[in-house]
mmCIF file of C-alpha atoms in Angstrom:
data_model
loop_
_atom_site.group_PDB
_atom_site.id
_atom_site.type_symbol
_atom_site.label_atom_id
_atom_site.label_comp_id
_atom_site.label_asym_id
_atom_site.label_seq_id
_atom_site.Cartn_x
_atom_site.Cartn_y
_atom_site.Cartn_z
ATOM 1 C CA UNK K 1 -40.970 46.352 -109.139
ATOM 2 C CA UNK K 2 -41.334 42.662 -108.662
ATOM 3 C CA UNK K 3 -38.895 39.888 -108.113
ATOM 4 C CA UNK K 4 -38.355 37.356 -110.755
ATOM 5 C CA UNK K 5 -39.042 33.775 -110.084
ATOM 6 C CA UNK K 6 -35.370 32.678 -109.539
ATOM 7 C CA UNK K 7 -34.878 35.494 -107.030
ATOM 8 C CA UNK K 8 -38.122 34.621 -105.347
ATOM 9 C CA UNK K 9 -36.980 31.030 -104.893
ATOM 10 C CA UNK K 10 -33.670 32.224 -103.486
ATOM 11 C CA UNK K 11 -35.372 34.525 -100.961
ATOM 12 C CA UNK K 12 -37.812 31.779 -100.068
ATOM 13 C CA UNK K 13 -34.925 29.341 -99.487
ATOM 14 C CA UNK K 14 -33.075 31.906 -97.345
ATOM 15 C CA UNK K 15 -36.162 32.596 -95.227
ATOM 16 C CA UNK K 16 -36.859 28.883 -94.967
ATOM 17 C CA UNK K 17 -33.299 28.081 -93.898
ATOM 18 C CA UNK K 18 -33.390 30.995 -91.424
ATOM 19 C CA UNK K 19 -36.644 29.700 -89.945
ATOM 20 C CA UNK K 20 -35.206 26.193 -89.811
ATOM 21 C CA UNK K 21 -32.091 27.508 -88.091
ATOM 22 C CA UNK K 22 -34.247 29.560 -85.728
ATOM 23 C CA UNK K 23 -36.361 26.479 -84.919
ATOM 24 C CA UNK K 24 -33.248 24.425 -84.217
ATOM 25 C CA UNK K 25 -31.803 27.193 -82.066
ATOM 26 C CA UNK K 26 -35.093 27.476 -80.227
ATOM 27 C CA UNK K 27 -35.114 23.716 -79.622
ATOM 28 C CA UNK K 28 -31.507 23.866 -78.439
ATOM 29 C CA UNK K 29 -32.210 26.749 -76.068
ATOM 30 C CA UNK K 30 -35.311 25.023 -74.717
ATOM 31 C CA UNK K 31 -33.262 21.840 -74.192
ATOM 32 C CA UNK K 32 -30.679 23.826 -72.227
ATOM 33 C CA UNK K 33 -33.401 25.482 -70.172
ATOM 34 C CA UNK K 34 -35.047 22.126 -69.468
ATOM 35 C CA UNK K 35 -31.678 20.646 -68.536
ATOM 36 C CA UNK K 36 -31.107 23.506 -66.092
ATOM 37 C CA UNK K 37 -34.565 22.985 -64.615
ATOM 38 C CA UNK K 38 -33.974 19.225 -64.434
ATOM 39 C CA UNK K 39 -30.582 19.796 -62.820
ATOM 40 C CA UNK K 40 -32.133 22.090 -60.223
ATOM 41 C CA UNK K 41 -34.987 19.686 -59.534
ATOM 42 C CA UNK K 42 -32.786 16.605 -59.733
ATOM 43 C CA UNK K 43 -30.123 18.406 -57.722
ATOM 44 C CA UNK K 44 -32.357 18.438 -54.655
ATOM 45 C CA UNK K 45 -33.454 14.878 -55.291
ATOM 46 C CA UNK K 46 -29.867 13.783 -55.897
ATOM 47 C CA UNK K 47 -28.757 15.454 -52.676
ATOM 48 C CA UNK K 48 -31.400 13.497 -50.785
ATOM 49 C CA UNK K 49 -30.420 10.272 -52.533
ATOM 50 C CA UNK K 50 -26.721 10.844 -51.811
ATOM 51 C CA UNK K 51 -27.457 11.587 -48.152
ATOM 52 C CA UNK K 52 -29.639 8.471 -47.882
ATOM 53 C CA UNK K 53 -26.995 6.300 -49.571
ATOM 54 C CA UNK K 54 -24.246 7.733 -47.354
ATOM 55 C CA UNK K 55 -26.300 6.996 -44.260
ATOM 56 C CA UNK K 56 -27.030 3.481 -45.511
ATOM 57 C CA UNK K 57 -23.346 2.852 -46.269
ATOM 58 C CA UNK K 58 -22.413 4.069 -42.779
ATOM 59 C CA UNK K 59 -24.871 1.672 -41.169
ATOM 60 C CA UNK K 60 -23.751 -1.239 -43.354
ATOM 61 C CA UNK K 61 -20.065 -0.571 -42.680
ATOM 62 C CA UNK K 62 -20.741 -0.310 -38.939
ATOM 63 C CA UNK K 63 -22.658 -3.580 -38.854
ATOM 64 C CA UNK K 64 -20.008 -5.276 -41.000
ATOM 65 C CA UNK K 65 -17.360 -4.072 -38.565
ATOM 66 C CA UNK K 66 -19.276 -5.502 -35.649
ATOM 67 C CA UNK K 67 -19.334 -8.918 -37.334
ATOM 68 C CA UNK K 68 -15.598 -8.844 -37.937
ATOM 69 C CA UNK K 69 -14.817 -8.927 -34.237
ATOM 70 C CA UNK K 70 -14.878 -12.736 -34.428
ATOM 71 C CA UNK K 71 -12.745 -12.692 -37.556
ATOM 72 C CA UNK K 72 -9.648 -11.307 -35.842
ATOM 73 C CA UNK K 73 -6.797 -13.505 -34.745
ATOM 74 C CA UNK K 74 -7.477 -15.386 -31.517
ATOM 75 C CA UNK K 75 -5.869 -13.978 -28.416
ATOM 76 C CA UNK K 76 -3.217 -15.863 -26.453
ATOM 77 C CA UNK K 77 -5.572 -16.912 -23.648
ATOM 78 C CA UNK K 78 -7.963 -18.535 -26.092
ATOM 79 C CA UNK K 79 -5.150 -20.472 -27.784
ATOM 80 C CA UNK K 80 -3.728 -21.502 -24.402
ATOM 81 C CA UNK K 81 -7.101 -22.772 -23.141
ATOM 82 C CA UNK K 82 -7.719 -24.606 -26.416
ATOM 83 C CA UNK K 83 -4.346 -26.349 -26.157
ATOM 84 C CA UNK K 84 -4.913 -27.290 -22.514
ATOM 85 C CA UNK K 85 -8.409 -28.602 -23.282
ATOM 86 C CA UNK K 86 -7.057 -30.671 -26.194
ATOM 87 C CA UNK K 87 -4.633 -32.352 -23.762
ATOM 88 C CA UNK K 88 -7.392 -33.321 -21.312
ATOM 89 C CA UNK K 89 -7.416 -37.094 -22.132
ATOM 90 C CA UNK K 90 -3.714 -37.362 -21.281
ATOM 91 C CA UNK K 91 -4.054 -35.111 -18.227
ATOM 92 C CA UNK K 92 -6.964 -37.234 -16.959
ATOM 93 C CA UNK K 93 -4.903 -40.400 -17.501
ATOM 94 C CA UNK K 94 -1.926 -38.959 -15.589
ATOM 95 C CA UNK K 95 -4.103 -37.805 -12.677
ATOM 96 C CA UNK K 96 -5.694 -41.267 -12.530
ATOM 97 C CA UNK K 97 -2.221 -42.802 -12.198
ATOM 98 C CA UNK K 98 -0.931 -40.254 -9.680
ATOM 99 C CA UNK K 99 -3.998 -40.432 -7.419
ATOM 100 C CA UNK K 100 -5.011 -44.079 -7.876
ATOM 101 C CA UNK K 101 -4.599 -44.709 -4.125
ATOM 102 C CA UNK K 102 -6.229 -41.462 -2.946
ATOM 103 C CA UNK K 103 -9.087 -41.990 -0.467
ATOM 104 C CA UNK K 104 -11.076 -39.096 -1.986
ATOM 105 C CA UNK K 105 -10.940 -40.657 -5.451
ATOM 106 C CA UNK K 106 -9.661 -39.271 -8.723
ATOM 107 C CA UNK K 107 -9.477 -35.468 -8.562
ATOM 108 C CA UNK K 108 -10.913 -32.946 -10.966
ATOM 109 C CA UNK K 109 -8.957 -30.154 -12.588
ATOM 110 C CA UNK K 110 -9.767 -26.875 -14.311
ATOM 111 C CA UNK K 111 -8.313 -25.539 -17.538
ATOM 112 C CA UNK K 112 -8.262 -21.983 -16.177
ATOM 113 C CA UNK K 113 -6.090 -23.167 -13.245
ATOM 114 C CA UNK K 114 -3.635 -25.090 -15.444
ATOM 115 C CA UNK K 115 -0.371 -23.556 -16.613
ATOM 116 C CA UNK K 116 1.677 -24.377 -19.687
ATOM 117 C CA UNK K 117 5.232 -24.692 -18.360
ATOM 118 C CA UNK K 118 6.892 -25.102 -21.763
ATOM 119 C CA UNK K 119 6.446 -26.435 -25.272
ATOM 120 C CA UNK K 120 9.401 -28.209 -26.853
ATOM 121 C CA UNK K 121 9.475 -28.606 -30.639
ATOM 122 C CA UNK K 122 11.093 -31.950 -31.488
ATOM 123 C CA UNK K 123 11.434 -32.327 -35.279
ATOM 124 C CA UNK K 124 10.973 -28.882 -36.737
ATOM 125 C CA UNK K 125 7.792 -27.110 -37.716
ATOM 126 C CA UNK K 126 4.879 -29.502 -37.953
ATOM 127 C CA UNK K 127 6.715 -32.323 -36.196
ATOM 128 C CA UNK K 128 6.089 -33.549 -32.678
ATOM 129 C CA UNK K 129 5.815 -31.329 -29.631
ATOM 130 C CA UNK K 130 6.327 -32.092 -25.951
ATOM 131 C CA UNK K 131 3.945 -29.970 -23.909
ATOM 132 C CA UNK K 132 4.553 -29.723 -20.166
ATOM 133 C CA UNK K 133 1.648 -28.476 -18.052
ATOM 134 C CA UNK K 134 1.296 -27.765 -14.360
ATOM 135 C CA UNK K 135 -2.078 -28.885 -13.007
ATOM 136 C CA UNK K 136 -3.706 -27.972 -9.681
ATOM 137 C CA UNK K 137 -6.098 -30.887 -9.097
ATOM 138 C CA UNK K 138 -8.893 -30.676 -6.526
ATOM 139 C CA UNK K 139 -11.693 -32.700 -5.040
ATOM 140 C CA UNK K 140 -15.073 -31.622 -3.768
ATOM 141 C CA UNK K 141 -15.596 -27.878 -3.586
ATOM 142 C CA UNK K 142 -12.100 -27.076 -4.900
ATOM 143 C CA UNK K 143 -10.099 -28.532 -2.037
ATOM 144 C CA UNK K 144 -6.638 -28.818 -3.541
ATOM 145 C CA UNK K 145 -4.517 -31.972 -3.681
ATOM 146 C CA UNK K 146 -1.343 -30.195 -4.662
ATOM 147 C CA UNK K 147 0.538 -29.499 -7.862
ATOM 148 C CA UNK K 148 1.370 -31.986 -10.610
ATOM 149 C CA UNK K 149 3.508 -31.655 -13.741
ATOM 150 C CA UNK K 150 2.495 -33.644 -16.781
ATOM 151 C CA UNK K 151 4.333 -33.937 -20.112
ATOM 152 C CA UNK K 152 2.366 -34.945 -23.199
ATOM 153 C CA UNK K 153 3.834 -35.617 -26.657
ATOM 154 C CA UNK K 154 1.634 -34.408 -29.490
ATOM 155 C CA UNK K 155 2.383 -35.602 -33.029
ATOM 156 C CA UNK K 156 0.601 -36.668 -36.194
ATOM 157 C CA UNK K 157 -0.581 -39.931 -34.631
ATOM 158 C CA UNK K 158 -2.208 -38.167 -31.672
ATOM 159 C CA UNK K 159 -0.938 -37.667 -28.142
ATOM 160 C CA UNK K 160 0.808 -39.859 -25.618
ATOM 161 C CA UNK K 161 1.610 -39.407 -21.965
ATOM 162 C CA UNK K 162 5.400 -39.091 -21.586
ATOM 163 C CA UNK K 163 5.936 -38.167 -17.942
ATOM 164 C CA UNK K 164 3.942 -37.193 -14.869
ATOM 165 C CA UNK K 165 4.963 -36.405 -11.327
ATOM 166 C CA UNK K 166 3.462 -35.009 -8.173
ATOM 167 C CA UNK K 167 5.408 -31.834 -7.368
ATOM 168 C CA UNK K 168 3.892 -30.523 -4.170
ATOM 169 C CA UNK K 169 1.189 -31.285 -1.610
ATOM 170 C CA UNK K 170 -1.173 -28.611 -0.439
#
């Protein structure tokens, strides 16, 4: 008993579509298997890459942190010494006037041994300021003259010597 030609074509189409489906399924399964293999292989590689990147990020963040030490706000001592040093022309002028008759000559002074007594704000924020400092002048190898108080006005035009007086002899 044989199949007629229309039935033969139908069977052939069914077998062909089955084989096509089977081939696609086989390709899909092989893709999944390859993906699993790649994931396993890449998993180890990815772990190593992630560990290396984490280590690198740790080192970079540590070195960045070490550079930010200078980026913090200045401490009070630094600001105080900067202010005192900025007043040095007026302090030198006052010491020249106070000790103009001294036999040892004009004394030296040190910023670290100078105190800010007070700062008076005259015209609101950004206006003029009167800064009073207490200086311990010396001559030679730090032989003290005494203690002097000097007031300097600081404004937009610069600084001017307002008042100076010798407070105490040593």
